[in-house]
Amino acid sequence: AQSVTQLDSHVSVSEGTPVLLRCNYSSSYSPSLFWYVQHPNKGLQLLLKYTSAATLVKGINGFEAEFKKSETSFHLTKPSAHMSDAAEYFCVVSGWGSSASKIIFGSGTRLSIRP
Amino acid sequence: DADVTQTPRNRITKTGKRIMLECSQTKGHDRMYWYRQDPGLGLQLIYYSFDVKDINKGEISDGYSVSRQAQAKFSLSLESAIPNQTALYFCATSAGGQGDTQYFGPGTRLTVL
């Protein structure tokens, strides 16, 4: 069975400070993990993904995430927040070579940026 | 032009009406999906299709039906709309395989009165 938990429904940081969005997962087999971003009134856009290669994954707009198997985590980070980062972020887990029914979305984390 | 388009973008309808949401993609992918998004719940899978002849129910298919008219087109129908189907609906497409990335449309906001 697979599941994904985003530990914070809302995160607020000041512009220029680090961002940490937390995601824990469970999977019976080697998962693929994704972070998607959704800006207001927009569809979802892929930020980055992990597919069993390097455990530190770099994405667009300065975001990165580290796959930690021992902690079953895939937290999203950015060294310095920008106002344009304000959005909803979704952590997603999917099974390797599996059907779409094994694609699981987290409930989302809303990121707010204070000036 | 956008890779995945959805029509309409917004729709207000009444209880009991039949509604069709349409999705087209230009990425040449075989796989297409319909999701609904409700606040605080993330995205839930309604139906998915791995090719034109393959249609599968997702986790919340009751009250919905789909049609895969061509590789590029995947429509979602609400046969008799009810208020708790008020939500944001997303279509997505993917190529398949390990690390399968989904590409999303802009969404359709549906309100059922």
PDB file of C-alpha atoms in Angstrom:
ATOM      1  CA  ALA A   1       0.000   0.000   0.000  1.00  0.00           C
ATOM      2  CA  GLN A   2       1.088   3.550  -0.613  1.00  0.00           C
ATOM      3  CA  SER A   3       0.358   6.754   1.216  1.00  0.00           C
ATOM      4  CA  VAL A   4       1.734  10.258   1.486  1.00  0.00           C
ATOM      5  CA  THR A   5       1.447  12.755   4.319  1.00  0.00           C
ATOM      6  CA  GLN A   6       2.216  16.429   4.094  1.00  0.00           C
ATOM      7  CA  LEU A   7       2.901  17.421   7.642  1.00  0.00           C
ATOM      8  CA  ASP A   8       1.899  21.083   7.393  1.00  0.00           C
ATOM      9  CA  SER A   9      -1.239  22.426   5.770  1.00  0.00           C
ATOM     10  CA  HIS A  10       0.125  25.988   5.847  1.00  0.00           C
ATOM     11  CA  VAL A  11       3.653  27.375   6.068  1.00  0.00           C
ATOM     12  CA  SER A  12       4.459  31.076   6.307  1.00  0.00           C
ATOM     13  CA  VAL A  13       7.993  32.472   5.909  1.00  0.00           C
ATOM     14  CA  SER A  14       9.548  35.862   5.351  1.00  0.00           C
ATOM     15  CA  GLU A  15      10.968  36.760   1.977  1.00  0.00           C
ATOM     16  CA  GLY A  16      14.646  35.837   1.801  1.00  0.00           C
ATOM     17  CA  THR A  17      14.440  33.131   4.498  1.00  0.00           C
ATOM     18  CA  PRO A  18      14.627  29.359   3.945  1.00  0.00           C
ATOM     19  CA  VAL A  19      11.624  27.265   2.992  1.00  0.00           C
ATOM     20  CA  LEU A  20      10.952  23.755   4.291  1.00  0.00           C
ATOM     21  CA  LEU A  21       7.860  21.806   3.223  1.00  0.00           C
ATOM     22  CA  ARG A  22       7.664  18.362   4.777  1.00  0.00           C
ATOM     23  CA  CYS A  23       6.475  15.149   3.159  1.00  0.00           C
ATOM     24  CA  ASN A  24       6.518  11.594   4.503  1.00  0.00           C
ATOM     25  CA  TYR A  25       5.542   8.595   2.434  1.00  0.00           C
ATOM     26  CA  SER A  26       4.978   4.895   2.739  1.00  0.00           C
ATOM     27  CA  SER A  27       5.329   2.404  -0.083  1.00  0.00           C
ATOM     28  CA  SER A  28       5.596  -1.356  -0.423  1.00  0.00           C
ATOM     29  CA  TYR A  29       8.179  -1.017  -3.171  1.00  0.00           C
ATOM     30  CA  SER A  30      10.598   1.528  -4.614  1.00  0.00           C
ATOM     31  CA  PRO A  31       8.500   4.599  -5.202  1.00  0.00           C
ATOM     32  CA  SER A  32       8.787   7.545  -7.506  1.00  0.00           C
ATOM     33  CA  LEU A  33       8.252  10.800  -5.650  1.00  0.00           C
ATOM     34  CA  PHE A  34       7.242  14.170  -7.012  1.00  0.00           C
ATOM     35  CA  TRP A  35       6.628  17.716  -5.903  1.00  0.00           C
ATOM     36  CA  TYR A  36       4.107  19.756  -7.875  1.00  0.00           C
ATOM     37  CA  VAL A  37       3.270  23.445  -7.444  1.00  0.00           C
ATOM     38  CA  GLN A  38      -0.084  25.081  -8.061  1.00  0.00           C
ATOM     39  CA  HIS A  39      -0.274  28.853  -8.352  1.00  0.00           C
ATOM     40  CA  PRO A  40      -3.673  30.493  -7.834  1.00  0.00           C
ATOM     41  CA  ASN A  41      -6.123  29.709 -10.630  1.00  0.00           C
ATOM     42  CA  LYS A  42      -3.549  27.577 -12.423  1.00  0.00           C
ATOM     43  CA  GLY A  43      -2.986  23.892 -13.077  1.00  0.00           C
ATOM     44  CA  LEU A  44      -0.275  21.868 -11.389  1.00  0.00           C
ATOM     45  CA  GLN A  45       3.313  22.130 -12.572  1.00  0.00           C
ATOM     46  CA  LEU A  46       6.120  19.675 -11.876  1.00  0.00           C
ATOM     47  CA  LEU A  47       8.828  21.090  -9.588  1.00  0.00           C
ATOM     48  CA  LEU A  48      11.012  17.999  -9.326  1.00  0.00           C
ATOM     49  CA  LYS A  49      10.949  14.226  -9.136  1.00  0.00           C
ATOM     50  CA  TYR A  50      12.900  11.342  -7.637  1.00  0.00           C
ATOM     51  CA  THR A  51      13.160   8.052  -9.533  1.00  0.00           C
ATOM     52  CA  SER A  52      15.867   6.042  -7.706  1.00  0.00           C
ATOM     53  CA  ALA A  53      18.841   7.916  -9.088  1.00  0.00           C
ATOM     54  CA  ALA A  54      20.544  10.645  -7.024  1.00  0.00           C
ATOM     55  CA  THR A  55      18.881  11.133  -3.634  1.00  0.00           C
ATOM     56  CA  LEU A  56      19.266  14.915  -3.777  1.00  0.00           C
ATOM     57  CA  VAL A  57      17.058  16.190  -6.537  1.00  0.00           C
ATOM     58  CA  LYS A  58      17.197  19.701  -7.932  1.00  0.00           C
ATOM     59  CA  GLY A  59      14.153  21.270  -9.481  1.00  0.00           C
ATOM     60  CA  ILE A  60      13.021  24.483 -11.026  1.00  0.00           C
ATOM     61  CA  ASN A  61      13.099  27.905  -9.359  1.00  0.00           C
ATOM     62  CA  GLY A  62      15.825  26.948  -6.882  1.00  0.00           C
ATOM     63  CA  PHE A  63      13.892  24.192  -5.131  1.00  0.00           C
ATOM     64  CA  GLU A  64      15.409  20.872  -4.170  1.00  0.00           C
ATOM     65  CA  ALA A  65      14.366  17.780  -2.259  1.00  0.00           C
ATOM     66  CA  GLU A  66      16.206  14.945  -0.597  1.00  0.00           C
ATOM     67  CA  PHE A  67      14.989  11.361  -0.630  1.00  0.00           C
ATOM     68  CA  LYS A  68      15.710   9.739   2.742  1.00  0.00           C
ATOM     69  CA  LYS A  69      14.707   6.102   2.703  1.00  0.00           C
ATOM     70  CA  SER A  70      15.513   5.545   6.378  1.00  0.00           C
ATOM     71  CA  GLU A  71      13.168   8.366   7.373  1.00  0.00           C
ATOM     72  CA  THR A  72      10.649   7.749   4.542  1.00  0.00           C
ATOM     73  CA  SER A  73      10.786  11.455   3.817  1.00  0.00           C
ATOM     74  CA  PHE A  74      11.015  13.671   0.764  1.00  0.00           C
ATOM     75  CA  HIS A  75      11.099  17.209   2.116  1.00  0.00           C
ATOM     76  CA  LEU A  76      11.161  20.197  -0.221  1.00  0.00           C
ATOM     77  CA  THR A  77      13.556  23.055   0.489  1.00  0.00           C
ATOM     78  CA  LYS A  78      14.660  26.376  -0.918  1.00  0.00           C
ATOM     79  CA  PRO A  79      17.442  28.520   0.583  1.00  0.00           C
ATOM     80  CA  SER A  80      15.766  31.874   0.073  1.00  0.00           C
ATOM     81  CA  ALA A  81      12.048  32.439  -0.429  1.00  0.00           C
ATOM     82  CA  HIS A  82      10.741  34.805  -3.058  1.00  0.00           C
ATOM     83  CA  MET A  83       7.315  36.406  -3.191  1.00  0.00           C
ATOM     84  CA  SER A  84       6.565  34.445  -6.377  1.00  0.00           C
ATOM     85  CA  ASP A  85       6.915  31.179  -4.430  1.00  0.00           C
ATOM     86  CA  ALA A  86       3.552  31.752  -2.752  1.00  0.00           C
ATOM     87  CA  ALA A  87       1.447  28.811  -3.941  1.00  0.00           C
ATOM     88  CA  GLU A  88       0.071  25.389  -3.010  1.00  0.00           C
ATOM     89  CA  TYR A  89       2.556  22.516  -3.071  1.00  0.00           C
ATOM     90  CA  PHE A  90       1.699  18.850  -3.463  1.00  0.00           C
ATOM     91  CA  CYS A  91       3.834  15.836  -2.672  1.00  0.00           C
ATOM     92  CA  VAL A  92       2.982  12.788  -4.802  1.00  0.00           C
ATOM     93  CA  VAL A  93       4.017   9.138  -4.592  1.00  0.00           C
ATOM     94  CA  SER A  94       3.626   6.567  -7.346  1.00  0.00           C
ATOM     95  CA  GLY A  95       4.672   2.951  -7.678  1.00  0.00           C
ATOM     96  CA  TRP A  96       7.223   1.943 -10.263  1.00  0.00           C
ATOM     97  CA  GLY A  97       5.629   0.681 -13.458  1.00  0.00           C
ATOM     98  CA  SER A  98       2.285   0.565 -11.736  1.00  0.00           C
ATOM     99  CA  SER A  99      -1.202   1.660 -12.650  1.00  0.00           C
ATOM    100  CA  ALA A 100      -2.556   5.134 -12.168  1.00  0.00           C
ATOM    101  CA  SER A 101      -4.536   3.923  -9.161  1.00  0.00           C
ATOM    102  CA  LYS A 102      -1.252   3.888  -7.274  1.00  0.00           C
ATOM    103  CA  ILE A 103      -0.617   7.582  -7.804  1.00  0.00           C
ATOM    104  CA  ILE A 104      -1.351   9.243  -4.474  1.00  0.00           C
ATOM    105  CA  PHE A 105      -1.469  12.996  -3.873  1.00  0.00           C
ATOM    106  CA  GLY A 106      -0.814  14.581  -0.523  1.00  0.00           C
ATOM    107  CA  SER A 107      -3.379  17.031   0.807  1.00  0.00           C
ATOM    108  CA  GLY A 108      -1.195  20.013  -0.043  1.00  0.00           C
ATOM    109  CA  THR A 109       0.774  22.701   1.797  1.00  0.00           C
ATOM    110  CA  ARG A 110      -0.054  26.326   1.253  1.00  0.00           C
ATOM    111  CA  LEU A 111       3.091  28.468   1.289  1.00  0.00           C
ATOM    112  CA  SER A 112       2.722  32.136   2.188  1.00  0.00           C
ATOM    113  CA  ILE A 113       5.565  34.641   1.880  1.00  0.00           C
ATOM    114  CA  ARG A 114       5.691  37.695   4.148  1.00  0.00           C
ATOM    115  CA  PRO A 115       7.329  40.854   2.744  1.00  0.00           C
TER     116      PRO A 115
ATOM    117  CA  ASP B   1      -0.112  26.963 -27.047  1.00  0.00           C
ATOM    118  CA  ALA B   2      -0.833  24.957 -23.936  1.00  0.00           C
ATOM    119  CA  ASP B   3      -0.089  21.226 -24.038  1.00  0.00           C
ATOM    120  CA  VAL B   4      -3.297  20.332 -22.182  1.00  0.00           C
ATOM    121  CA  THR B   5      -6.482  22.340 -22.653  1.00  0.00           C
ATOM    122  CA  GLN B   6      -9.783  22.069 -20.849  1.00  0.00           C
ATOM    123  CA  THR B   7     -13.178  23.446 -21.783  1.00  0.00           C
ATOM    124  CA  PRO B   8     -15.075  25.103 -20.293  1.00  0.00           C
ATOM    125  CA  ARG B   9     -12.900  26.862 -17.708  1.00  0.00           C
ATOM    126  CA  ASN B  10     -15.875  27.779 -15.560  1.00  0.00           C
ATOM    127  CA  ARG B  11     -19.388  26.363 -15.455  1.00  0.00           C
ATOM    128  CA  ILE B  12     -22.400  26.964 -13.268  1.00  0.00           C
ATOM    129  CA  THR B  13     -25.238  24.489 -13.579  1.00  0.00           C
ATOM    130  CA  LYS B  14     -28.281  23.230 -11.721  1.00  0.00           C
ATOM    131  CA  THR B  15     -28.927  19.996  -9.898  1.00  0.00           C
ATOM    132  CA  GLY B  16     -29.985  17.206 -12.254  1.00  0.00           C
ATOM    133  CA  LYS B  17     -28.404  18.655 -15.371  1.00  0.00           C
ATOM    134  CA  ARG B  18     -26.015  16.671 -17.553  1.00  0.00           C
ATOM    135  CA  ILE B  19     -22.589  18.242 -17.897  1.00  0.00           C
ATOM    136  CA  MET B  20     -19.612  17.370 -20.080  1.00  0.00           C
ATOM    137  CA  LEU B  21     -16.074  18.588 -19.459  1.00  0.00           C
ATOM    138  CA  GLU B  22     -13.633  18.216 -22.317  1.00  0.00           C
ATOM    139  CA  CYS B  23      -9.883  17.744 -22.373  1.00  0.00           C
ATOM    140  CA  SER B  24      -7.429  17.787 -25.258  1.00  0.00           C
ATOM    141  CA  GLN B  25      -3.679  17.242 -25.265  1.00  0.00           C
ATOM    142  CA  THR B  26      -0.977  17.824 -27.864  1.00  0.00           C
ATOM    143  CA  LYS B  27       1.841  15.916 -26.141  1.00  0.00           C
ATOM    144  CA  GLY B  28       1.160  12.670 -27.992  1.00  0.00           C
ATOM    145  CA  HIS B  29       0.772  10.736 -24.730  1.00  0.00           C
ATOM    146  CA  ASP B  30      -1.303   7.589 -24.416  1.00  0.00           C
ATOM    147  CA  ARG B  31      -2.307   8.084 -20.773  1.00  0.00           C
ATOM    148  CA  MET B  32      -4.960  10.552 -19.674  1.00  0.00           C
ATOM    149  CA  TYR B  33      -6.592  11.222 -16.299  1.00  0.00           C
ATOM    150  CA  TRP B  34      -9.426  13.118 -14.662  1.00  0.00           C
ATOM    151  CA  TYR B  35      -9.076  14.426 -11.093  1.00  0.00           C
ATOM    152  CA  ARG B  36     -11.190  16.542  -8.825  1.00  0.00           C
ATOM    153  CA  GLN B  37      -9.750  18.904  -6.248  1.00  0.00           C
ATOM    154  CA  ASP B  38     -11.519  19.908  -3.075  1.00  0.00           C
ATOM    155  CA  PRO B  39     -10.002  22.254  -0.482  1.00  0.00           C
ATOM    156  CA  GLY B  40      -7.759  20.391   1.966  1.00  0.00           C
ATOM    157  CA  LEU B  41      -8.084  17.059   0.160  1.00  0.00           C
ATOM    158  CA  GLY B  42      -5.489  17.240  -2.564  1.00  0.00           C
ATOM    159  CA  LEU B  43      -6.418  15.643  -5.873  1.00  0.00           C
ATOM    160  CA  GLN B  44      -8.566  12.546  -6.124  1.00  0.00           C
ATOM    161  CA  LEU B  45      -8.552  10.350  -9.217  1.00  0.00           C
ATOM    162  CA  ILE B  46     -11.936   9.931 -10.939  1.00  0.00           C
ATOM    163  CA  TYR B  47     -11.063   7.948 -14.095  1.00  0.00           C
ATOM    164  CA  TYR B  48      -7.981   7.158 -16.110  1.00  0.00           C
ATOM    165  CA  SER B  49      -7.225   5.780 -19.553  1.00  0.00           C
ATOM    166  CA  PHE B  50      -3.987   4.159 -20.685  1.00  0.00           C
ATOM    167  CA  ASP B  51      -5.009   4.130 -24.350  1.00  0.00           C
ATOM    168  CA  VAL B  52      -8.081   4.666 -26.506  1.00  0.00           C
ATOM    169  CA  LYS B  53      -9.519   1.229 -25.696  1.00  0.00           C
ATOM    170  CA  ASP B  54      -8.629   1.253 -21.997  1.00  0.00           C
ATOM    171  CA  ILE B  55     -10.812   3.002 -19.408  1.00  0.00           C
ATOM    172  CA  ASN B  56     -10.454   2.473 -15.653  1.00  0.00           C
ATOM    173  CA  LYS B  57     -12.242   3.728 -12.572  1.00  0.00           C
ATOM    174  CA  GLY B  58     -10.298   5.702 -10.032  1.00  0.00           C
ATOM    175  CA  GLU B  59     -11.035   6.144  -6.347  1.00  0.00           C
ATOM    176  CA  ILE B  60     -14.149   8.342  -6.728  1.00  0.00           C
ATOM    177  CA  SER B  61     -15.856   7.349 -10.008  1.00  0.00           C
ATOM    178  CA  ASP B  62     -19.458   7.169  -8.735  1.00  0.00           C
ATOM    179  CA  GLY B  63     -21.650   9.748 -10.493  1.00  0.00           C
ATOM    180  CA  TYR B  64     -19.175  10.237 -13.329  1.00  0.00           C
ATOM    181  CA  SER B  65     -18.516   8.679 -16.730  1.00  0.00           C
ATOM    182  CA  VAL B  66     -15.835   9.212 -19.360  1.00  0.00           C
ATOM    183  CA  SER B  67     -15.241   8.840 -23.059  1.00  0.00           C
ATOM    184  CA  ARG B  68     -11.879   8.530 -24.820  1.00  0.00           C
ATOM    185  CA  GLN B  69     -12.713   9.738 -28.287  1.00  0.00           C
ATOM    186  CA  ALA B  70      -9.144   9.709 -29.578  1.00  0.00           C
ATOM    187  CA  GLN B  71      -5.616   9.573 -28.231  1.00  0.00           C
ATOM    188  CA  ALA B  72      -5.744  13.326 -27.730  1.00  0.00           C
ATOM    189  CA  LYS B  73      -9.261  13.670 -26.277  1.00  0.00           C
ATOM    190  CA  PHE B  74     -10.758  12.534 -22.970  1.00  0.00           C
ATOM    191  CA  SER B  75     -14.145  13.792 -21.793  1.00  0.00           C
ATOM    192  CA  LEU B  76     -15.728  13.623 -18.344  1.00  0.00           C
ATOM    193  CA  SER B  77     -19.508  13.588 -17.926  1.00  0.00           C
ATOM    194  CA  LEU B  78     -21.731  14.157 -14.950  1.00  0.00           C
ATOM    195  CA  GLU B  79     -24.969  12.423 -15.929  1.00  0.00           C
ATOM    196  CA  SER B  80     -27.075  14.145 -13.281  1.00  0.00           C
ATOM    197  CA  ALA B  81     -25.130  16.803 -11.433  1.00  0.00           C
ATOM    198  CA  ILE B  82     -25.499  17.211  -7.676  1.00  0.00           C
ATOM    199  CA  PRO B  83     -24.211  20.007  -5.399  1.00  0.00           C
ATOM    200  CA  ASN B  84     -21.439  17.920  -3.810  1.00  0.00           C
ATOM    201  CA  GLN B  85     -19.863  17.623  -7.247  1.00  0.00           C
ATOM    202  CA  THR B  86     -18.997  21.298  -6.997  1.00  0.00           C
ATOM    203  CA  ALA B  87     -15.210  21.275  -7.295  1.00  0.00           C
ATOM    204  CA  LEU B  88     -12.205  22.092  -9.436  1.00  0.00           C
ATOM    205  CA  TYR B  89     -11.626  19.434 -12.098  1.00  0.00           C
ATOM    206  CA  PHE B  90      -8.263  18.735 -13.681  1.00  0.00           C
ATOM    207  CA  CYS B  91      -7.298  16.710 -16.704  1.00  0.00           C
ATOM    208  CA  ALA B  92      -3.768  15.342 -16.980  1.00  0.00           C
ATOM    209  CA  THR B  93      -1.705  13.334 -19.413  1.00  0.00           C
ATOM    210  CA  SER B  94       1.472  11.273 -19.131  1.00  0.00           C
ATOM    211  CA  ALA B  95       3.718   9.054 -21.221  1.00  0.00           C
ATOM    212  CA  GLY B  96       3.931   6.160 -18.757  1.00  0.00           C
ATOM    213  CA  GLY B  97       6.906   4.315 -17.322  1.00  0.00           C
ATOM    214  CA  GLN B  98       8.993   4.826 -14.199  1.00  0.00           C
ATOM    215  CA  GLY B  99       8.949   8.336 -12.834  1.00  0.00           C
ATOM    216  CA  ASP B 100       5.928   9.088 -14.981  1.00  0.00           C
ATOM    217  CA  THR B 101       5.418  12.866 -14.982  1.00  0.00           C
ATOM    218  CA  GLN B 102       1.889  14.129 -15.343  1.00  0.00           C
ATOM    219  CA  TYR B 103       1.097  17.292 -17.280  1.00  0.00           C
ATOM    220  CA  PHE B 104      -1.990  19.115 -16.094  1.00  0.00           C
ATOM    221  CA  GLY B 105      -4.553  21.289 -17.758  1.00  0.00           C
ATOM    222  CA  PRO B 106      -5.584  24.640 -16.239  1.00  0.00           C
ATOM    223  CA  GLY B 107      -8.689  23.197 -14.582  1.00  0.00           C
ATOM    224  CA  THR B 108     -12.446  23.621 -14.833  1.00  0.00           C
ATOM    225  CA  ARG B 109     -14.293  25.204 -11.944  1.00  0.00           C
ATOM    226  CA  LEU B 110     -17.731  23.588 -11.730  1.00  0.00           C
ATOM    227  CA  THR B 111     -20.500  24.876  -9.495  1.00  0.00           C
ATOM    228  CA  VAL B 112     -23.700  22.868  -9.091  1.00  0.00           C
ATOM    229  CA  LEU B 113     -26.572  24.816  -7.558  1.00  0.00           C
TER     230      LEU B 113
END
